[in-house]
Coordinates of C-alpha atoms in Angstrom, one line a residue:
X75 CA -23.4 20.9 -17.9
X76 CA -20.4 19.1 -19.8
X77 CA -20.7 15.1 -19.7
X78 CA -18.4 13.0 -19.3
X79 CA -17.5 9.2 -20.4
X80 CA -15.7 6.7 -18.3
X81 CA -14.9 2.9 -17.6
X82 CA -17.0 1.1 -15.0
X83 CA -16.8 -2.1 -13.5
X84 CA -20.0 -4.4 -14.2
X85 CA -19.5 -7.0 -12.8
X86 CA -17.3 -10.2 -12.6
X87 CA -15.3 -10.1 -16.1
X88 CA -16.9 -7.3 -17.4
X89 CA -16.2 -3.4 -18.0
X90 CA -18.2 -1.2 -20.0
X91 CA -17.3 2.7 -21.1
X92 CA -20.6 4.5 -19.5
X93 CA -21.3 8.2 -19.9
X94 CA -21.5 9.9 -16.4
X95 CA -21.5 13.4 -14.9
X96 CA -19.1 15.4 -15.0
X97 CA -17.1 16.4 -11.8
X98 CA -18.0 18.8 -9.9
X99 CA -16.1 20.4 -6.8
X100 CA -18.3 17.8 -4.4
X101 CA -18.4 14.4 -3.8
X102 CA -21.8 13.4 -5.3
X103 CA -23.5 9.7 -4.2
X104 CA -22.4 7.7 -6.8
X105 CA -21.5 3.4 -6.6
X106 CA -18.4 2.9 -4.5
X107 CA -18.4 6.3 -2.7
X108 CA -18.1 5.9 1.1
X109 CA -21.8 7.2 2.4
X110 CA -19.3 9.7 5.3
X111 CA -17.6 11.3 2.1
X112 CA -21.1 12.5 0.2
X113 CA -21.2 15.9 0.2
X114 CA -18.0 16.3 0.8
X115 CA -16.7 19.7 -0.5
X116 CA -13.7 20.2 -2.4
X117 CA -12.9 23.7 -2.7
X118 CA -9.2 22.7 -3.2
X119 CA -9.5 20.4 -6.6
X120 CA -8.7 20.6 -9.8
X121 CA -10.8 19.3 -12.6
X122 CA -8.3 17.9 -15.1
X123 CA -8.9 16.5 -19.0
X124 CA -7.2 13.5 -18.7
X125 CA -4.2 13.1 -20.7
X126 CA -3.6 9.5 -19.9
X127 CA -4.9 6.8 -18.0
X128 CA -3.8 3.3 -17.2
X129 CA -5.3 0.1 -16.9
X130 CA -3.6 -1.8 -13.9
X131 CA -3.0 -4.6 -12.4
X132 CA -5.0 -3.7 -8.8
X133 CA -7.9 -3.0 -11.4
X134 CA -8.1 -6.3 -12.9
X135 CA -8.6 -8.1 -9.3
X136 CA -11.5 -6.2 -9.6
X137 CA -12.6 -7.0 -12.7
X138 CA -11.9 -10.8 -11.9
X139 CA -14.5 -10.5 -9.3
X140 CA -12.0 -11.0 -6.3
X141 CA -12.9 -8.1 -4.5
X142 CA -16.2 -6.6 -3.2
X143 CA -16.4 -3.7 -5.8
X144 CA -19.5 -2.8 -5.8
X145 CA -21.0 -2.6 -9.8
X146 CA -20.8 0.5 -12.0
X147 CA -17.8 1.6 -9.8
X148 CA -16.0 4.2 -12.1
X149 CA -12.3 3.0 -12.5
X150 CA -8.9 3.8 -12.5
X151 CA -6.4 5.2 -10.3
X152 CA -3.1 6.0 -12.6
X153 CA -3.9 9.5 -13.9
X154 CA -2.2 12.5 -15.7
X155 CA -4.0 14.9 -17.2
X156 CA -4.7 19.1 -18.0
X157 CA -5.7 21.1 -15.6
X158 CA -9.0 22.7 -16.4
X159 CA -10.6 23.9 -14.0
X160 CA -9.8 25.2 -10.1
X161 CA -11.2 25.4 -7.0
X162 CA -11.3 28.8 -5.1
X163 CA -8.4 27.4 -2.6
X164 CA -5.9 26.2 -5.2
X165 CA -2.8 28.9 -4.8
X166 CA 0.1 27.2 -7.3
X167 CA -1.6 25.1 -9.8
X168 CA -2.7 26.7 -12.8
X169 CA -5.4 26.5 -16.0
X170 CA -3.2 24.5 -18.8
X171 CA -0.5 22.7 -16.3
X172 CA -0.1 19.2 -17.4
X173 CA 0.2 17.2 -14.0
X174 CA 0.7 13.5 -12.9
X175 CA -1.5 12.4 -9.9
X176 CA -0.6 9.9 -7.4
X177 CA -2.8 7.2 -7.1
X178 CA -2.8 7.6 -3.4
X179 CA -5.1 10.3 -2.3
X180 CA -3.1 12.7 0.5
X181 CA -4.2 15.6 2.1
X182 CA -0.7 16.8 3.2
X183 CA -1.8 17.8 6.7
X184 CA -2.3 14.9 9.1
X185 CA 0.5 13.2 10.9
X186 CA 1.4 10.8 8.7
X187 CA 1.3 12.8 5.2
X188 CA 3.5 15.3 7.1
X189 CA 5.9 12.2 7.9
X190 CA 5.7 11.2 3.8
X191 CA 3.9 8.5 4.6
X192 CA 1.0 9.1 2.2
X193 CA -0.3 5.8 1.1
X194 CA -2.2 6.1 4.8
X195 CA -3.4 9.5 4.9
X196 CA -5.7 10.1 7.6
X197 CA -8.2 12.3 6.3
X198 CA -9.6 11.2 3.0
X199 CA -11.1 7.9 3.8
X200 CA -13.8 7.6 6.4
X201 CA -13.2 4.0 7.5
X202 CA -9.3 3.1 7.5
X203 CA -5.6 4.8 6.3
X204 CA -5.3 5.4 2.9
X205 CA -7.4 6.3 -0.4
X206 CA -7.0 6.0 -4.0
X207 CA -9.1 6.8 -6.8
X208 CA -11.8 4.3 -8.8
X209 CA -10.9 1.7 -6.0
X210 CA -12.9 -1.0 -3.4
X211 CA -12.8 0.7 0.1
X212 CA -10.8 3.2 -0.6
X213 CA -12.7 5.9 0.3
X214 CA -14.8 6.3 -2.9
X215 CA -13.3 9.2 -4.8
X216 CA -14.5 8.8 -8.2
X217 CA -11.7 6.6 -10.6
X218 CA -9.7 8.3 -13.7
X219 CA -10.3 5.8 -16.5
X220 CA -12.5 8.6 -17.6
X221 CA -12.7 12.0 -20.0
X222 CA -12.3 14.0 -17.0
X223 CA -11.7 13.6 -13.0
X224 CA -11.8 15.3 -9.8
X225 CA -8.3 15.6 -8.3
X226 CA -8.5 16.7 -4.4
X227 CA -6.2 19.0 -2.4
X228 CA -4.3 19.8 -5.8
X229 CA -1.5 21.8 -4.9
X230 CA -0.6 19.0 -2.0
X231 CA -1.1 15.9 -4.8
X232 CA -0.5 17.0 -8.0
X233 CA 3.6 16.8 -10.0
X234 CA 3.1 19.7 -12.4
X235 CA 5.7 18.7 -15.5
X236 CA 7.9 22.3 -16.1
X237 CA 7.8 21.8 -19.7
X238 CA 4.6 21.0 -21.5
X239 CA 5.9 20.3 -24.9
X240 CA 8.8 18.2 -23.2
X241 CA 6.0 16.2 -21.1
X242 CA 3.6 15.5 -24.5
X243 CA 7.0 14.3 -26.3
X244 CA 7.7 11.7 -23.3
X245 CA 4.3 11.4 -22.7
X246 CA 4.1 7.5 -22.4
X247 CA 7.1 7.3 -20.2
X248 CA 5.5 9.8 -17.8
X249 CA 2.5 7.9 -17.3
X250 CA 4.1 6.1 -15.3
X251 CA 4.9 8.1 -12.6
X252 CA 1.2 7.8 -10.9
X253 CA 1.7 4.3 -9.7
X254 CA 3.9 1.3 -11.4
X255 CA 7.3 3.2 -11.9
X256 CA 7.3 4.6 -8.6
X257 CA 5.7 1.6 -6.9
X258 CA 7.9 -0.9 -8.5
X259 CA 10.9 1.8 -7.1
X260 CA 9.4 1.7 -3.3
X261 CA 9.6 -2.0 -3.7
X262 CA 13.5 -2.2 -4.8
X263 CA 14.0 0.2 -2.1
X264 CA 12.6 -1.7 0.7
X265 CA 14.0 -4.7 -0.1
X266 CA 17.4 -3.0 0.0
X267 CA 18.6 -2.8 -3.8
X268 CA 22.0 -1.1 -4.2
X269 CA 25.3 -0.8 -6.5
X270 CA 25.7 -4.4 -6.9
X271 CA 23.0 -6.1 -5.6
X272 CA 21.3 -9.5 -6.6
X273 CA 17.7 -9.0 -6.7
X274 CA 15.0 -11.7 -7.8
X275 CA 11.5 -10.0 -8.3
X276 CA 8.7 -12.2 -8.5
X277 CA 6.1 -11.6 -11.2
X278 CA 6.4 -9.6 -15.0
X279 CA 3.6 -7.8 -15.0
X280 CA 4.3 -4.2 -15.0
X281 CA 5.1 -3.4 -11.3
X282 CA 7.2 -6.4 -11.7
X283 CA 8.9 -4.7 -15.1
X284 CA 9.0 -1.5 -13.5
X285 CA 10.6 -3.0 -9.9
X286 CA 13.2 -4.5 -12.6
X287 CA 13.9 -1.3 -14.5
X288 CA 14.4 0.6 -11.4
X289 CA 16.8 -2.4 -9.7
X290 CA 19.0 -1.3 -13.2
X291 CA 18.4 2.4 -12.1
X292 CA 19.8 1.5 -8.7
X293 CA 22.3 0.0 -9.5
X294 CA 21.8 -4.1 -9.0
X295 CA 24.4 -6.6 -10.6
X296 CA 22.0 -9.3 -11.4
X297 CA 18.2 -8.9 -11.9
X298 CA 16.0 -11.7 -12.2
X299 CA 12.1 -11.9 -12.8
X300 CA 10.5 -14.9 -11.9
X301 CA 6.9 -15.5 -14.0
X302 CA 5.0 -18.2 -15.7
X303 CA 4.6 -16.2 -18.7
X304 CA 6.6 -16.9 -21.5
X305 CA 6.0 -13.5 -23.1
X306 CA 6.2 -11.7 -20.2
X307 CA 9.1 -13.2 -19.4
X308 CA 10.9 -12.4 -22.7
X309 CA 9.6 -8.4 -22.3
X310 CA 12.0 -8.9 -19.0
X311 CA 14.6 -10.3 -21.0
X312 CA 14.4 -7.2 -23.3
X313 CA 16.0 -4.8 -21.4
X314 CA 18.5 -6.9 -19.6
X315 CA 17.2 -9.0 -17.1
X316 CA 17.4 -12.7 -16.5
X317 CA 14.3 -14.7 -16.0
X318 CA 13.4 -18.0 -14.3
X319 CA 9.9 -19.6 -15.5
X320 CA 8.1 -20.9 -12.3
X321 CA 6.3 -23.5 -14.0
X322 CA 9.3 -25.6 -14.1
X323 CA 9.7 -25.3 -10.5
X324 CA 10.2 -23.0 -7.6
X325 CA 13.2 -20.2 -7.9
X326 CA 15.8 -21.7 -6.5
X327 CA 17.4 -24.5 -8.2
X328 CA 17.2 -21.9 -11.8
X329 CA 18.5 -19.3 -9.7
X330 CA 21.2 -21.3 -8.4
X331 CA 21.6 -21.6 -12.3
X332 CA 22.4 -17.8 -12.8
X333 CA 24.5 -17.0 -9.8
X334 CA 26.1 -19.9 -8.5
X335 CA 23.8 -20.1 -5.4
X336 CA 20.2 -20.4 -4.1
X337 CA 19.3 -17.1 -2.8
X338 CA 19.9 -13.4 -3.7
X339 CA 20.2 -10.3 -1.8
X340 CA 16.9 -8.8 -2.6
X341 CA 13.6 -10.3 -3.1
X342 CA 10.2 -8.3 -4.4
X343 CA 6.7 -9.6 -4.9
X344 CA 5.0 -8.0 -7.7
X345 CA 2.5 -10.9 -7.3
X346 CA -0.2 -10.4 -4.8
X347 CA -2.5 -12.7 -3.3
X348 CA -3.9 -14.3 -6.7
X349 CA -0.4 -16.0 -6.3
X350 CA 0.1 -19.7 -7.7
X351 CA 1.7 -22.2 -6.9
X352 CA 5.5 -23.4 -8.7
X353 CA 6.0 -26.4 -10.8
X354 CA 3.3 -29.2 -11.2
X355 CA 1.2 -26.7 -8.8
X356 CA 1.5 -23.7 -10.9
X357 CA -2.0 -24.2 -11.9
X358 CA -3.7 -23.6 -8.6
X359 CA -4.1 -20.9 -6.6
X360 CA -1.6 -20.8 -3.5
X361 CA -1.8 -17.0 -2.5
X362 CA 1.0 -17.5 0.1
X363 CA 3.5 -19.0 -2.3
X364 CA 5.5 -16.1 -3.4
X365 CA 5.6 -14.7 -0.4
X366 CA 7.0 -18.0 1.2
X367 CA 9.5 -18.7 -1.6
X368 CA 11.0 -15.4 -1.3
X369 CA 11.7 -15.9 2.2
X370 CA 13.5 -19.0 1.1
X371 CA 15.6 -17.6 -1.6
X372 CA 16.4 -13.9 0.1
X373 CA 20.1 -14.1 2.2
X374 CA 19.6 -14.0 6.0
X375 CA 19.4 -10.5 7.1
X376 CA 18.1 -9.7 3.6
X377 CA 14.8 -7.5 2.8
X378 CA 11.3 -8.0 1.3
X379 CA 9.2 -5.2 -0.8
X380 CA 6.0 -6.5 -1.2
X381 CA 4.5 -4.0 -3.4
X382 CA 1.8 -6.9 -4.9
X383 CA -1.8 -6.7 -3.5
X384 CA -3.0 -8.4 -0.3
X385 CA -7.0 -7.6 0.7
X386 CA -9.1 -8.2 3.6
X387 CA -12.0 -9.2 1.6
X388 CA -11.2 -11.7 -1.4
X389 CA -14.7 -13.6 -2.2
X390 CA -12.7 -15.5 -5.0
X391 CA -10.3 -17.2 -2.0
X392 CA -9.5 -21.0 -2.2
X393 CA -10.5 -20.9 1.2
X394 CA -12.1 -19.4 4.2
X395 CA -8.8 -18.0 5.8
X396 CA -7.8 -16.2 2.7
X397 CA -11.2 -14.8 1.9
X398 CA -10.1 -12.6 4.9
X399 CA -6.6 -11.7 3.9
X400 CA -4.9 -14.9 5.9
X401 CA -2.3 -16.9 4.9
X402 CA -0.1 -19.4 5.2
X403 CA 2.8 -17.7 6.0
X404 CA 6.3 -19.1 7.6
X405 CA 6.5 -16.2 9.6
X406 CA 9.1 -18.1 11.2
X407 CA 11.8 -18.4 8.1
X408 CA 11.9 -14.9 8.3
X409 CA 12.4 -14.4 11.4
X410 CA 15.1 -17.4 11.6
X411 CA 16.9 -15.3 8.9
X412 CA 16.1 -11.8 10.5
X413 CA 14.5 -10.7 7.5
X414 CA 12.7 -7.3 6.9
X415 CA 9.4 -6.8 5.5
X416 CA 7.4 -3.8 4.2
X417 CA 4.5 -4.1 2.6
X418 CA 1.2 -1.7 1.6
X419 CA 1.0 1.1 -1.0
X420 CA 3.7 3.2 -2.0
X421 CA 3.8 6.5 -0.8
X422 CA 4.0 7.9 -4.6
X423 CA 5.2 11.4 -3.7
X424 CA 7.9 10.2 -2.2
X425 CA 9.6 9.1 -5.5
X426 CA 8.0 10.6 -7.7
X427 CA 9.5 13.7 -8.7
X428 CA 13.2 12.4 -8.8
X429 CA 11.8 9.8 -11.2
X430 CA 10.3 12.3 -13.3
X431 CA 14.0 13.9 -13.6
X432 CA 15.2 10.1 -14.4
X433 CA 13.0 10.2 -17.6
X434 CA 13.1 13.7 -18.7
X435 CA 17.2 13.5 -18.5
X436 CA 16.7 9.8 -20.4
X437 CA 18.2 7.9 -17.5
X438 CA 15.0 5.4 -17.3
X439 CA 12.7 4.5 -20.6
X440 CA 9.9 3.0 -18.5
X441 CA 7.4 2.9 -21.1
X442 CA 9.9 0.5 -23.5
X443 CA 10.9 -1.8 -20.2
X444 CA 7.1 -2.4 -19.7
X445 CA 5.7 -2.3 -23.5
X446 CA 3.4 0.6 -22.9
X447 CA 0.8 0.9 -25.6
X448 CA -1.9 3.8 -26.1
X449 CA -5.7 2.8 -27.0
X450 CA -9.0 4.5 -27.1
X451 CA -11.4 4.7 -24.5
X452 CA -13.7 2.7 -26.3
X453 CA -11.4 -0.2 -26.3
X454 CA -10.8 -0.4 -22.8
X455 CA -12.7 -3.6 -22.8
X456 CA -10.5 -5.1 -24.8
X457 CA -7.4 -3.6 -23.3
X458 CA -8.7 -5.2 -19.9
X459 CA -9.9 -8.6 -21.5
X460 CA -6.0 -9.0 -23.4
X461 CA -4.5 -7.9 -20.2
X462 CA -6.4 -10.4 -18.1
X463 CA -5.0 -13.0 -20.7
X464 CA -1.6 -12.6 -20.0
X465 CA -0.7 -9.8 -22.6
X466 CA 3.0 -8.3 -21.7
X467 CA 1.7 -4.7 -22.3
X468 CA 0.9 -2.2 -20.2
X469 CA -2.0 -0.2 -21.4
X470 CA -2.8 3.1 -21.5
X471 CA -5.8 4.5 -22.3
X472 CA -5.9 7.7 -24.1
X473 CA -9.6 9.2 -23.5
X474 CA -8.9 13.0 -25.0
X475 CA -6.7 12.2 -28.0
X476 CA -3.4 13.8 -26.5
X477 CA -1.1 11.0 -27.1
X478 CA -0.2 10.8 -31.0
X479 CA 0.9 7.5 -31.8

């Protein structure tokens, strides 16, 4: 039998490249998988080769501890790869398609994958809605930072690219499509983005970058990413955004600045609950902040997309209400101003094949807006330790030497 080598979480601050088994057409016991799930057969997966795999910013909570990963859980969940190998039920996708997999795991027949609402599947997680791959509670399906992965009910999940020369050449921009470009679209979208819009996105990590680029895509007038990252907040300025730096304050007053008044149209967090506070509190942790500043700054009868990460479980919480997902939240601003709200995963296939036409027709470069950058396996330690530190890059980790740089 083939090996295989892969990046596991070990603990608090630590990742380590392992050598594990290679997949096979089962869910074997293995740290992380849900006990309902082993055994489980998969007659309708692929085995791909990866092509390309990400290191993102749900990973790093975590790696920071903050979640109740269990150790030598396999990670990652933004995957494209070769196909090689098929199970007995796969009909349409063949030996040698190169394919990009949504991080959220779908089985395209229950209620709500048949309503596109495929973050929340029914069927592939024992205990709640929804799966991914390489993550804490979600299900257990073995992650994709790794030479090879299992990819379940393949002809339902998988985007096969109609070109494969075309897809190595735009490679990097295509590795997007498993998670941040189209989550960072589902949260422009929700909060309402349009021809002319002001939008202020809160956070320039990727998904934040991504949320930005695909504001430009939709349209928006004004963009503006909020961070405390200088660097980060110049990658923004790159491609045509303007930027406010939260340590000097909360958004309003420098958004005022830009536009002329305090509040814009839009509002995203691309955050999540490690969220700080603004000004002289930008040092501690205030995981309701962003959320309660956006509610300040957004126009009555505006939106929210809150594609950041909010748990259930947070071990790392500055307190005991937040170490179970509860916050602070002035639920009442929002409802004073009539605001919407939609939050949880985005339901990747939703998005992701018109985005795919965006980049192959060069109407998006995703992997310029969020400074993409191809590394070895081997130095996905690294990549996750530079990452953690506040690096504006978005790596991708390039396991079987596909991407030529």
């Amino acid at each position: 039998m083939a090996g295989n080598r892969a990046v596991a979480y070990k603990g608090p601050g630590k990742v380590e490249v392992i050598d594990t088994d290679y997949p096979e057409f089962e869910l074997k016991d293995a740290p992380g998988i849900n006990t309902a799930n082993i055994g489980r057969k998969v007659p309708h997966g692929v085995i791909l080769r990866t092509v390309a795999t990400n290191i993102c910013g749900s990973d790093q909570h975590m790696v920071r501890g903050r979640t109740t990963a269990p150790t030598d859980l396999v990670l990652g969940h933004e995957i494209t790869g070769e196909v090689v190998e098929v199970g007995p039920d796969v009909e349409f996708i063949k030996v040698g398609d190169i394919v990009s997999v949504p991080f959220n795991i779908s089985c395209g027949r229950c209620r709500n994958c048949k309503e596109r609402k495929t973050g929340i599947c029914l069927n592939v997680n024992p205990d709640r809605p929804g799966s991914a791959y390489g993550y804490v509670d979600m299900g257990g399906w073995v992650g994709g930072q790794a030479e090879h992965v299992l990819v379940p009910y393949a002809d339902w999940n998988l985007l096969k690219f109609p070109d494969r020369d075309q897809a190595l050449e735009k490679i990097m921009d295509l590795a997007m499509l498993s998670d941040i470009l189209p989550t960072g679209y589902h949260g422009v979208v929700t909060a309402g983005v349009g021809v002319g819009s002001t939008v202020y996105i809160a956070g320039a990590g990727p998904v934040g970058l991504a949320a930005a680029a695909s504001a430009h895509l939709l349209g928006a007038a004004v963009v503006i990413v909020g961070d405390m990252n200088e660097q980060r907040l110049a990658q923004a300025r790159s491609f045509g955004c303007e930027t406010v730096d939260v340590s000097k304050g909360a958004p309003a007053e420098q958004i005022e600045q830009i536009l002329g008044v305090p509040e814009v149209d839009c509002g995203v967090d691309a955050v999540g609950f490690e969220a700080r506070g603004h000004g002289k509190d930008a040092s501690h942790e205030a995981p309701a902040t962003v959320l309660n500043s956006l509610m300040d700054i957004t126009a009555a009868g505006g939106a929210l997309g809150i594609p950041g990460l909010y748990v259930t479980g947070d071990p790392g919480a500055v307190d005991e209400a937040a170490k179970k997902g509860s916050l602070s939240i002035s639920l009442g601003t929002g409802w004073a101003k009539s605001l919407s709200f939609t939050t949880g995963q985005c339901p990747v296939m939703k998005y992701n094949r018109q985005l795919m036409m965006a980049i192959l027709h060069d109407k998006i470069q995703i992997a310029k807006a969020v400074n993409a950058k191809a590394i070895p396996l081997d130095d996905a330690p690294k990549g996750y330790a530079e990452f953690d530190a506040g690096a504006a890059t978005k790596y991708v980790l390039n396991p079987n030497g596909y991407i030529k740089n």
